[in-house]
Coordinates of C-alpha atoms in Angstrom, one line a residue:
Chain Z
M1 CA 1.6 -16.3 1.6
L2 CA 2.4 -19.2 -0.7
Q3 CA -0.6 -21.0 0.8
N4 CA -3.1 -18.2 -0.1
E5 CA -4.0 -18.7 -3.7
V6 CA -6.2 -15.5 -3.8
L7 CA -3.3 -13.4 -2.5
L8 CA -1.0 -14.8 -5.1
C9 CA -3.5 -14.0 -7.8
F10 CA -4.0 -10.5 -6.4
A11 CA -0.2 -10.0 -6.3
F12 CA 0.0 -11.0 -10.0
Y13 CA -2.6 -8.6 -11.3
S14 CA -1.4 -5.8 -9.0
T15 CA 2.1 -6.2 -10.2
V16 CA 0.9 -6.1 -13.8
L17 CA -0.8 -2.8 -13.1
I18 CA 2.3 -1.4 -11.4
V19 CA 4.4 -2.3 -14.4
K20 CA 1.8 -0.7 -16.6
M21 CA 2.2 2.5 -14.5
F22 CA 6.0 2.3 -14.9
V23 CA 5.4 2.1 -18.7
V24 CA 3.3 5.3 -18.6
A25 CA 6.2 7.0 -16.8
I26 CA 8.6 5.8 -19.4
I27 CA 6.3 7.0 -22.2
T28 CA 6.0 10.4 -20.5
G29 CA 9.8 10.8 -20.5
Q30 CA 10.0 9.8 -24.2
V31 CA 7.2 12.3 -25.1
R32 CA 9.1 15.0 -23.1
L33 CA 12.3 14.3 -25.1
R34 CA 10.4 14.1 -28.5
K35 CA 8.3 17.2 -27.9
K36 CA 11.2 19.0 -26.2
A37 CA 9.0 20.0 -23.2
F38 CA 10.7 19.8 -19.8
A39 CA 9.4 20.6 -16.4
N40 CA 12.7 21.8 -14.9
P41 CA 15.2 24.4 -16.3
E42 CA 18.1 22.1 -15.5
D43 CA 16.6 19.4 -17.8
A44 CA 15.9 21.9 -20.5
L45 CA 19.4 23.3 -20.4
R46 CA 20.8 19.8 -21.0
N47 CA 18.4 19.3 -24.0
G48 CA 18.8 22.5 -26.0
G49 CA 18.1 25.5 -23.9
L50 CA 15.9 27.2 -21.4
Q51 CA 13.2 27.8 -24.0
F52 CA 12.3 24.1 -23.8
C53 CA 11.2 24.4 -20.1
R54 CA 7.6 24.5 -21.1
Q55 CA 4.3 22.6 -21.1
D56 CA 3.1 20.5 -23.9
P57 CA -0.5 19.0 -24.4
A58 CA 0.9 15.5 -25.2
V59 CA 3.0 15.5 -22.0
E60 CA 0.1 16.8 -19.9
R61 CA -2.0 14.0 -21.3
C62 CA 0.5 11.4 -20.1
R63 CA 0.7 13.1 -16.7
R64 CA -3.1 13.1 -16.4
A65 CA -3.2 9.3 -17.2
H66 CA -0.5 8.7 -14.7
R67 CA -2.3 10.7 -12.0
N68 CA -5.6 8.9 -12.6
D69 CA -3.7 5.7 -12.2
M70 CA -2.4 6.8 -8.8
E71 CA -5.9 7.9 -7.8
N72 CA -7.4 4.4 -8.6
I73 CA -4.7 1.7 -8.7
F74 CA -3.1 2.6 -5.4
P75 CA -6.5 2.2 -3.5
F76 CA -6.9 -1.1 -5.3
L77 CA -3.6 -2.3 -4.0
F78 CA -4.9 -1.8 -0.5
L79 CA -8.4 -3.0 -0.9
G80 CA -7.4 -6.1 -2.8
A81 CA -4.8 -7.1 -0.2
I82 CA -7.3 -6.8 2.7
Y83 CA -10.0 -8.4 0.6
S84 CA -7.7 -11.4 -0.1
L85 CA -7.2 -11.9 3.6
L86 CA -10.9 -12.1 4.2
D87 CA -11.0 -15.6 2.6
P88 CA -13.2 -14.8 -0.4
S89 CA -14.2 -17.4 -3.0
P90 CA -11.2 -17.7 -5.3
A91 CA -13.2 -17.6 -8.5
V92 CA -15.1 -14.5 -7.4
A93 CA -11.9 -12.8 -6.2
R94 CA -10.1 -13.6 -9.5
M95 CA -13.1 -12.0 -11.3
H96 CA -12.7 -8.8 -9.2
F97 CA -9.0 -8.5 -10.0
L98 CA -9.4 -9.3 -13.7
I99 CA -12.1 -6.8 -14.3
F100 CA -10.1 -4.1 -12.5
C101 CA -7.0 -4.9 -14.4
L102 CA -8.6 -5.0 -17.8
G103 CA -10.6 -1.8 -17.1
R104 CA -7.4 0.1 -16.1
I105 CA -5.4 -1.1 -19.1
V106 CA -8.3 0.0 -21.5
H107 CA -8.4 3.3 -19.5
T108 CA -4.7 4.0 -20.2
V109 CA -4.9 3.0 -23.8
A110 CA -8.0 5.2 -24.3
Y111 CA -6.2 8.1 -22.5
L112 CA -2.9 7.9 -24.4
L113 CA -4.5 7.2 -27.8
Q114 CA -7.2 9.8 -27.3
L115 CA -10.0 7.4 -28.1
R116 CA -13.6 8.8 -28.6
A117 CA -15.3 10.1 -25.6
P118 CA -17.1 7.5 -23.6
T119 CA -14.5 4.8 -23.9
R120 CA -12.2 6.1 -21.2
S121 CA -15.1 6.9 -18.8
L122 CA -16.6 3.5 -19.3
A123 CA -13.3 1.7 -18.6
Y124 CA -12.9 3.9 -15.5
S125 CA -16.4 3.1 -14.3
L126 CA -16.0 -0.6 -15.0
A127 CA -12.7 -0.7 -13.0
Q128 CA -14.4 1.1 -10.1
L129 CA -17.0 -1.7 -9.7
P130 CA -14.7 -4.3 -8.1
C131 CA -13.2 -1.6 -6.0
F132 CA -16.6 -0.6 -4.6
S133 CA -17.5 -4.2 -4.2
M134 CA -14.3 -5.0 -2.2
A135 CA -14.7 -1.8 -0.1
L136 CA -18.2 -2.8 0.8
Q137 CA -17.2 -6.4 1.7
I138 CA -14.3 -5.1 3.9
L139 CA -16.6 -2.7 5.7
L140 CA -19.2 -5.4 6.3
A141 CA -16.6 -7.8 7.6
T142 CA -14.7 -5.3 9.8
T143 CA -17.5 -3.1 11.2
P144 CA -18.7 -5.6 13.9
Y145 CA -15.1 -6.0 15.3
C146 CA -14.5 -2.3 15.2
A147 CA -17.8 -1.5 16.9
R148 CA -17.1 -4.3 19.5
G149 CA -13.8 -2.7 20.3
W150 CA -15.4 0.5 21.4
S151 CA -18.1 -1.2 23.4
R152 CA -15.5 -3.3 25.2
Q153 CA -14.4 -0.1 26.9
Q154 CA -17.8 0.0 28.5
Q155 CA -17.5 -3.4 30.1
H156 CA -18.7 -3.9 33.6
T157 CA -17.5 -6.2 36.3
V158 CA -20.2 -8.3 38.0
E159 CA -20.0 -10.8 40.8
L160 CA -21.4 -14.2 40.1
P161 CA -21.7 -17.2 42.5
Y162 CA -18.9 -19.7 41.9
R163 CA -19.4 -23.4 42.5
G164 CA -21.6 -22.7 45.4
E165 CA -18.6 -21.8 47.5
G166 CA -17.8 -18.2 46.7
R167 CA -18.1 -15.5 44.1
R168 CA -16.1 -14.7 41.1
K169 CA -15.7 -11.3 39.5
V170 CA -16.2 -11.5 35.7
L171 CA -16.0 -8.8 33.1
L172 CA -19.4 -8.5 31.5
S173 CA -19.0 -7.5 27.9
L174 CA -21.9 -5.7 26.2
C175 CA -21.2 -7.8 23.1
P176 CA -22.3 -11.4 23.5
E177 CA -20.2 -12.7 20.6
D178 CA -17.1 -11.4 22.3
N179 CA -15.0 -14.5 22.4
T180 CA -16.0 -16.1 19.2
R181 CA -13.3 -15.1 16.8
V182 CA -10.9 -12.6 18.4
P183 CA -8.7 -14.0 21.2
P184 CA -9.2 -12.2 24.5
G185 CA -7.1 -9.1 24.9
P186 CA -4.8 -8.4 27.9
K187 CA -7.6 -6.6 29.7
E188 CA -10.1 -9.4 29.6
E189 CA -8.7 -11.2 32.6
T190 CA -11.1 -12.9 35.0
R191 CA -10.2 -12.6 38.7
M192 CA -11.4 -15.2 41.2
D193 CA -11.8 -14.1 44.8
R194 CA -12.9 -16.9 47.1
E195 CA -14.3 -15.6 50.3
Chain D
M1 CA -6.1 -11.8 9.8
L2 CA -9.4 -12.5 11.5
Q3 CA -7.5 -13.0 14.7
N4 CA -5.8 -9.6 14.7
E5 CA -8.3 -7.2 16.1
V6 CA -6.1 -4.2 15.5
L7 CA -5.7 -5.1 11.9
L8 CA -9.4 -5.4 11.5
C9 CA -9.9 -2.0 13.1
F10 CA -7.3 -0.5 10.8
A11 CA -8.9 -2.1 7.7
F12 CA -12.2 -0.5 8.7
Y13 CA -10.9 3.1 9.1
S14 CA -8.6 2.7 6.0
T15 CA -11.5 1.6 3.9
V16 CA -13.7 4.4 5.1
L17 CA -11.0 6.9 4.0
I18 CA -10.6 5.2 0.6
V19 CA -14.3 5.4 0.1
K20 CA -14.1 9.1 1.1
M21 CA -11.4 9.5 -1.7
F22 CA -13.7 7.8 -4.2
V23 CA -16.4 10.3 -3.2
V24 CA -14.1 13.2 -3.8
A25 CA -13.4 11.8 -7.3
I26 CA -17.1 11.5 -8.0
I27 CA -17.6 15.1 -6.8
T28 CA -14.8 16.3 -9.1
G29 CA -16.6 14.7 -12.1
Q30 CA -19.9 16.3 -11.1
V31 CA -18.3 19.7 -10.8
R32 CA -16.6 19.2 -14.2
L33 CA -20.0 18.5 -15.7
R34 CA -21.8 21.4 -13.9
K35 CA -19.0 24.0 -14.6
K36 CA -18.4 22.6 -18.1
A37 CA -14.6 22.4 -17.6
F38 CA -13.0 19.3 -19.0
A39 CA -9.3 18.3 -19.0
N40 CA -9.4 16.5 -22.4
P41 CA -10.6 17.8 -25.7
E42 CA -12.4 14.5 -26.4
D43 CA -14.5 15.0 -23.2
A44 CA -15.2 18.6 -24.1
L45 CA -16.3 17.6 -27.6
R46 CA -18.9 15.2 -26.2
N47 CA -20.2 17.9 -23.8
G48 CA -20.7 21.0 -25.9
G49 CA -17.5 21.8 -27.7
L50 CA -13.8 22.3 -27.6
Q51 CA -14.3 25.7 -25.8
F52 CA -15.1 23.7 -22.6
C53 CA -11.6 22.1 -22.5
R54 CA -10.6 24.6 -19.8
Q55 CA -9.6 25.0 -16.2
D56 CA -12.1 26.0 -13.5
P57 CA -11.3 27.1 -9.9
A58 CA -13.9 24.8 -8.4
V59 CA -12.5 21.8 -10.3
E60 CA -8.9 22.7 -9.3
R61 CA -10.0 22.9 -5.7
C62 CA -11.4 19.3 -5.8
R63 CA -8.2 18.1 -7.5
R64 CA -6.1 19.7 -4.8
A65 CA -8.2 18.1 -2.1
H66 CA -7.8 14.7 -3.9
R67 CA -4.0 15.2 -4.3
N68 CA -3.6 16.1 -0.7
D69 CA -5.5 12.9 0.2
M70 CA -3.1 10.9 -1.9
E71 CA -0.1 12.5 -0.2
N72 CA -1.3 11.7 3.3
I73 CA -3.8 8.8 3.2
F74 CA -1.7 6.4 1.1
P75 CA 1.3 6.7 3.5
F76 CA -1.2 6.0 6.4
L77 CA -2.3 2.8 4.6
F78 CA 1.2 1.6 4.8
L79 CA 2.2 2.9 8.2
G80 CA -1.0 1.6 9.8
A81 CA -0.6 -1.9 8.3
I82 CA 2.9 -2.3 9.6
Y83 CA 2.0 -0.7 13.0
S84 CA -0.9 -3.1 13.3
L85 CA 1.5 -6.1 12.9
L86 CA 3.8 -4.8 15.7
D87 CA 1.2 -5.9 18.3
P88 CA 0.3 -2.5 19.7
S89 CA -2.3 -1.9 22.5
P90 CA -5.7 -2.2 20.8
A91 CA -7.0 0.9 22.5
V92 CA -4.0 3.1 21.6
A93 CA -4.0 1.8 18.1
R94 CA -7.7 2.5 17.7
M95 CA -7.1 6.1 18.9
H96 CA -4.4 6.5 16.3
F97 CA -6.7 5.4 13.5
L98 CA -9.7 7.4 14.7
I99 CA -7.8 10.6 15.0
F100 CA -6.3 10.2 11.5
C101 CA -9.7 9.3 10.0
L102 CA -11.6 12.3 11.7
G103 CA -8.7 14.7 10.8
R104 CA -8.8 13.7 7.1
I105 CA -12.6 13.9 6.9
V106 CA -12.6 17.4 8.4
H107 CA -9.7 18.3 6.0
T108 CA -11.8 17.3 3.0
V109 CA -14.9 19.1 4.2
A110 CA -12.9 22.2 5.0
Y111 CA -11.2 22.1 1.6
L112 CA -14.4 21.5 -0.5
L113 CA -16.5 24.0 1.4
Q114 CA -13.7 26.5 1.5
L115 CA -13.9 27.0 5.3
R116 CA -12.0 29.8 7.0
A117 CA -8.2 29.5 7.0
P118 CA -6.8 27.6 9.9
T119 CA -9.5 24.9 9.9
R120 CA -8.0 22.9 7.0
S121 CA -4.4 23.3 8.3
L122 CA -5.4 22.3 11.8
A123 CA -7.2 19.1 10.5
Y124 CA -4.1 18.3 8.4
S125 CA -1.8 18.7 11.3
L126 CA -4.0 16.7 13.7
A127 CA -4.1 13.9 11.2
Q128 CA -0.3 13.9 10.8
L129 CA 0.2 13.3 14.5
P130 CA -0.8 9.6 14.5
C131 CA 1.3 9.1 11.3
F132 CA 4.4 10.5 12.9
S133 CA 3.7 8.5 16.0
M134 CA 3.3 5.2 14.0
A135 CA 6.4 6.0 11.8
L136 CA 8.5 6.6 15.0
Q137 CA 7.3 3.3 16.6
I138 CA 8.0 1.4 13.4
L139 CA 11.5 2.8 13.2
L140 CA 12.2 2.0 16.9
A141 CA 10.9 -1.5 16.4
T142 CA 12.7 -2.3 13.1
T143 CA 16.0 -0.5 13.5
P144 CA 17.7 -3.2 15.7
Y145 CA 16.8 -6.0 13.2
C146 CA 17.9 -4.0 10.2
A147 CA 21.2 -3.0 11.9
R148 CA 21.7 -6.6 13.0
G149 CA 21.3 -7.8 9.4
W150 CA 24.2 -5.8 8.3
S151 CA 26.5 -6.8 11.1
R152 CA 25.7 -10.4 10.5
Q153 CA 27.7 -10.2 7.3
Q154 CA 30.8 -9.6 9.6
Q155 CA 30.3 -12.8 11.5
H156 CA 33.4 -14.9 12.2
T157 CA 33.8 -18.6 12.6
V158 CA 35.6 -19.8 15.7
E159 CA 36.4 -23.2 17.0
L160 CA 35.3 -24.1 20.5
P161 CA 36.0 -27.3 22.5
Y162 CA 33.0 -29.7 22.2
R163 CA 32.2 -32.1 25.1
G164 CA 35.9 -32.6 25.8
E165 CA 36.2 -34.8 22.7
G166 CA 36.5 -32.5 19.8
R167 CA 36.0 -29.1 18.5
R168 CA 33.0 -27.5 16.9
K169 CA 33.0 -24.6 14.5
V170 CA 30.4 -22.0 15.3
L171 CA 29.5 -18.8 13.7
L172 CA 30.2 -15.9 16.0
S173 CA 27.8 -13.1 15.5
L174 CA 28.7 -9.6 16.5
C175 CA 25.2 -9.2 17.9
P176 CA 24.6 -10.9 21.2
E177 CA 20.8 -10.9 20.9
D178 CA 21.1 -12.8 17.7
N179 CA 18.8 -15.8 18.3
T180 CA 16.3 -14.2 20.5
R181 CA 13.5 -13.3 18.2
V182 CA 14.5 -14.0 14.6
P183 CA 14.9 -17.6 13.6
P184 CA 18.4 -18.5 12.3
G185 CA 18.8 -17.8 8.6
P186 CA 20.1 -20.3 6.2
K187 CA 23.7 -19.1 6.7
E188 CA 23.7 -19.6 10.4
E189 CA 24.5 -23.2 10.3
T190 CA 26.8 -24.8 12.9
R191 CA 29.1 -27.4 11.7
M192 CA 30.6 -30.0 14.0
D193 CA 33.9 -31.6 13.1
R194 CA 35.0 -34.3 15.5
E195 CA 38.7 -35.0 15.3
Chain Y
M1 CA 5.8 -10.4 11.3
L2 CA 8.5 -10.3 14.0
Q3 CA 9.8 -13.6 12.6
N4 CA 10.3 -12.3 9.1
E5 CA 13.6 -10.5 9.0
V6 CA 13.2 -9.4 5.4
L7 CA 9.8 -7.8 6.2
L8 CA 11.3 -6.0 9.2
C9 CA 14.1 -4.6 7.0
F10 CA 11.6 -3.6 4.4
A11 CA 9.4 -1.9 7.0
F12 CA 12.5 0.1 8.1
Y13 CA 13.5 1.4 4.7
S14 CA 9.9 2.1 3.7
T15 CA 9.2 4.1 6.8
V16 CA 12.4 6.1 6.2
L17 CA 11.1 7.0 2.8
I18 CA 7.7 7.9 4.0
V19 CA 9.2 10.2 6.6
K20 CA 11.3 11.7 3.8
M21 CA 8.0 12.4 1.9
F22 CA 6.6 14.1 5.0
V23 CA 9.7 16.3 5.1
V24 CA 9.1 17.3 1.5
A25 CA 5.6 18.2 2.4
I26 CA 6.8 20.3 5.3
I27 CA 9.4 22.0 3.1
T28 CA 6.6 22.8 0.6
G29 CA 4.6 24.5 3.3
Q30 CA 7.6 26.6 4.4
V31 CA 8.4 27.6 0.9
R32 CA 4.8 28.7 0.4
L33 CA 5.0 30.9 3.5
R34 CA 8.4 32.4 2.6
K35 CA 7.5 33.0 -1.0
K36 CA 4.0 34.0 -0.1
A37 CA 2.5 31.8 -2.8
F38 CA -0.7 30.0 -1.7
A39 CA -2.9 27.6 -3.6
N40 CA -6.2 28.6 -2.0
P41 CA -7.7 32.1 -1.6
E42 CA -8.6 31.3 2.1
D43 CA -4.9 30.7 2.8
A44 CA -3.8 33.8 1.0
L45 CA -6.4 35.9 2.9
R46 CA -4.9 34.8 6.2
N47 CA -1.4 35.6 5.0
G48 CA -1.5 39.0 3.6
G49 CA -4.2 39.2 0.9
L50 CA -5.7 37.6 -2.2
Q51 CA -2.8 38.7 -4.4
F52 CA -0.8 35.9 -2.7
C53 CA -3.0 33.2 -4.2
R54 CA -0.5 32.5 -6.9
Q55 CA 2.0 30.1 -8.3
D56 CA 5.7 30.2 -7.6
P57 CA 8.5 28.2 -9.3
A58 CA 10.1 27.1 -6.0
V59 CA 6.8 25.8 -4.7
E60 CA 6.1 24.0 -8.0
R61 CA 9.5 22.4 -7.8
C62 CA 8.7 21.0 -4.3
R63 CA 5.3 19.8 -5.6
R64 CA 7.0 18.0 -8.6
A65 CA 9.4 16.3 -6.2
H66 CA 6.6 15.2 -4.0
R67 CA 4.5 13.9 -7.0
N68 CA 7.5 12.0 -8.3
D69 CA 7.9 10.4 -4.9
M70 CA 4.2 9.3 -5.0
E71 CA 4.7 7.9 -8.5
N72 CA 7.6 5.8 -7.4
I73 CA 7.7 5.2 -3.6
F74 CA 4.1 4.1 -3.3
P75 CA 4.6 1.3 -5.9
F76 CA 7.8 0.3 -4.0
L77 CA 5.7 0.0 -0.7
F78 CA 3.6 -2.6 -2.5
L79 CA 6.3 -4.5 -4.5
G80 CA 8.6 -4.6 -1.5
A81 CA 5.9 -6.1 0.8
I82 CA 4.9 -8.8 -1.7
Y83 CA 8.6 -9.5 -2.5
S84 CA 9.4 -9.9 1.3
L85 CA 6.7 -12.5 1.6
L86 CA 8.2 -14.6 -1.3
D87 CA 11.0 -15.7 1.0
P88 CA 14.0 -14.0 -0.8
S89 CA 17.6 -14.1 0.3
P90 CA 17.9 -11.6 3.2
A91 CA 21.1 -10.2 1.8
V92 CA 19.8 -9.7 -1.7
A93 CA 16.5 -8.3 -0.4
R94 CA 18.4 -5.8 1.8
M95 CA 20.4 -4.7 -1.2
H96 CA 17.2 -4.1 -3.2
F97 CA 15.7 -1.9 -0.4
L98 CA 19.0 0.0 0.3
I99 CA 19.6 0.9 -3.4
F100 CA 16.0 2.1 -3.7
C101 CA 16.2 4.1 -0.5
L102 CA 19.5 5.8 -1.4
G103 CA 18.4 6.5 -5.0
R104 CA 15.2 8.2 -3.8
I105 CA 17.0 10.3 -1.2
V106 CA 19.5 11.5 -3.8
H107 CA 16.6 12.1 -6.2
T108 CA 14.9 14.4 -3.7
V109 CA 18.1 16.3 -2.8
A110 CA 18.9 16.7 -6.5
Y111 CA 15.4 18.0 -7.2
L112 CA 15.1 20.4 -4.3
L113 CA 18.7 21.8 -4.7
Q114 CA 18.4 21.9 -8.5
L115 CA 21.6 19.9 -9.1
R116 CA 23.0 19.7 -12.6
A117 CA 21.0 17.7 -15.1
P118 CA 21.8 14.0 -15.1
T119 CA 22.1 13.7 -11.3
R120 CA 18.3 13.5 -10.7
S121 CA 17.7 11.2 -13.7
L122 CA 20.5 8.9 -12.7
A123 CA 19.1 8.6 -9.1
Y124 CA 15.7 8.0 -10.5
S125 CA 16.9 5.2 -12.8
L126 CA 19.0 3.6 -10.1
A127 CA 16.0 3.5 -7.8
Q128 CA 13.9 1.9 -10.5
L129 CA 16.2 -1.0 -10.9
P130 CA 15.2 -2.8 -7.7
C131 CA 11.6 -2.0 -8.5
F132 CA 11.8 -3.7 -11.8
S133 CA 13.7 -6.6 -10.3
M134 CA 11.1 -7.1 -7.6
A135 CA 8.2 -6.8 -10.1
L136 CA 9.8 -9.4 -12.3
Q137 CA 10.4 -11.8 -9.4
I138 CA 6.8 -11.4 -8.2
L139 CA 5.4 -12.1 -11.7
L140 CA 7.6 -15.2 -12.1
A141 CA 6.5 -16.5 -8.7
T142 CA 2.8 -15.8 -9.1
T143 CA 2.1 -16.5 -12.8
P144 CA 1.9 -20.3 -12.4
Y145 CA -0.6 -20.1 -9.5
C146 CA -2.7 -17.5 -11.3
A147 CA -2.7 -19.5 -14.6
R148 CA -3.4 -22.7 -12.7
G149 CA -6.5 -21.0 -11.1
W150 CA -8.0 -20.5 -14.5
S151 CA -7.2 -24.0 -15.7
R152 CA -8.7 -25.5 -12.6
Q153 CA -12.1 -24.4 -13.9
Q154 CA -11.5 -26.8 -16.7
Q155 CA -10.9 -29.9 -14.6
H156 CA -12.4 -33.1 -15.6
T157 CA -13.4 -36.1 -13.5
V158 CA -12.1 -39.5 -14.6
E159 CA -12.6 -43.0 -13.2
L160 CA -9.5 -45.0 -12.3
P161 CA -9.2 -48.5 -11.0
Y162 CA -8.8 -48.6 -7.3
R163 CA -6.9 -51.4 -5.5
G164 CA -8.1 -54.0 -8.0
E165 CA -11.6 -54.0 -6.4
G166 CA -13.4 -50.9 -7.7
R167 CA -13.0 -47.6 -9.3
R168 CA -12.5 -44.2 -7.9
K169 CA -13.5 -40.9 -9.4
V170 CA -10.7 -38.3 -9.3
L171 CA -10.6 -34.7 -10.4
L172 CA -8.0 -34.5 -13.2
S173 CA -6.3 -31.1 -13.1
L174 CA -4.8 -29.8 -16.3
C175 CA -1.9 -28.7 -14.2
P176 CA 0.3 -31.6 -13.0
E177 CA 1.9 -29.6 -10.2
D178 CA -1.5 -29.0 -8.7
N179 CA -1.0 -30.2 -5.2
T180 CA 2.6 -29.3 -4.6
R181 CA 2.4 -26.0 -2.9
V182 CA -1.2 -24.8 -2.6
P183 CA -3.5 -26.8 -0.3
P184 CA -6.5 -28.3 -2.1
G185 CA -9.4 -25.9 -2.3
P186 CA -13.0 -26.9 -1.4
K187 CA -13.7 -28.1 -4.9
E188 CA -10.8 -30.5 -5.1
E189 CA -12.5 -33.4 -3.3
T190 CA -11.9 -36.9 -4.4
R191 CA -14.9 -39.2 -4.2
M192 CA -14.5 -43.0 -3.9
D193 CA -17.3 -45.2 -5.2
R194 CA -16.7 -48.8 -4.7
E195 CA -18.8 -51.0 -7.0

């Protein structure tokens, strides 16, 4: 891992965003205490009485911001990790991570401070762009291997002349690029039967 | 990564499911606009007035589908990645990923289109099968190493005769299979003290 | 992966926690059936009638426990994986994972059994400690590489005397530790022009 600069960069931005989510969780707890609005009766009992087991608009706002983070940052953690392993250009990869990170930070600030309407949506849309880009690149990179995997199950064995002396049974893959990048699996043995 | 065919296949199906989740998020936004039901006053103000800051059954349905995805697809992203690294049979692994992927797509369709009752539950249960299978295989594969790690802390040093000339201090592990698959850690040094 | 003992240990504890989340999901379903409180009309219709499409405090409690798990266990899955790749001390790493795992299990038990007030919060806080520790260690380990990446774009080429006979153009990085741990990227070539 210490040799993959893109992965290190991805780990940095991802961890910044996870810490940002922890901060939202801490803010939610503080708002609950300040507004005296608890989700559980046992918490309300400890903080003044059962009447404080109630909903509050400020608390719900924090929870919506946190949920939106889960819906978007968690997929980024996965997409970014796979994308980093696909050997992308470091500069382009860094740009993907930075745009997402900035977009999500602006999104949270706009959510919690209740900024005017299109700010939050714009930050959300901006942050989705690198996610869609990475998802597309992953699909483009993995589809051939995945499709090849299925077609391998339709391989046929053919007999070919071998050095003029005999015949050799070989597995005939329907995918000509079969041995280029993935090492042969355990089923791809070639058997030689001299007559 | 490009050498691990199972991991490539897993990356493909996982990314398909993440894109599916992004589609659910986009549908939620469209339903919010069409039904005029916004979660935040600032959004409602921009789209007709504060009276549209309200809940709507169709929006809540989308949100439940999205939440169920988070509860099930995110764990799959982790389990599948670890499982792929355990060197499983490519055909079996592909079957795990495909069943989960199809189950979750049917689940979302059944949720959003409000299909008759057991459809969604059946798709959910079907998709859980490969998750439980992968979790079980990971636990079976990792438990010995994890248990060994703890017992290593109870190692003892013993002195054994060395080539008839002296004695050598060796760390005696309580786990006989200690050196088979994990390289010796920094604490497992052997010291030789010739007398 | 089979060579990284810390990663195996992390995979074990993570999978235990994911299975724990699956158990919470199963409990939620059972409570829904027992309390006859369904989220969707199609489920209520199959289980007695539309009047059972309703909320229930016991069901909501399960859902809050599950949501809190998502907010905290999913980040752990990421932080722990990156942290494991940073080559930490196996004993210290194991302690991080164990504390988090125990904290989250106690949190769920305290939530579902409605234990007295500070129990759940204490378990939550205890489980956050290893998360913050891992996040901090990841940031400390990745910040220099990430910062270096940006500064690399400001490299300059300088000419230096070469073996008394000529001059050699070298890329001058603004970061002196440039070549210590990351292999040179495609842009870091050195050209030699003898005069």
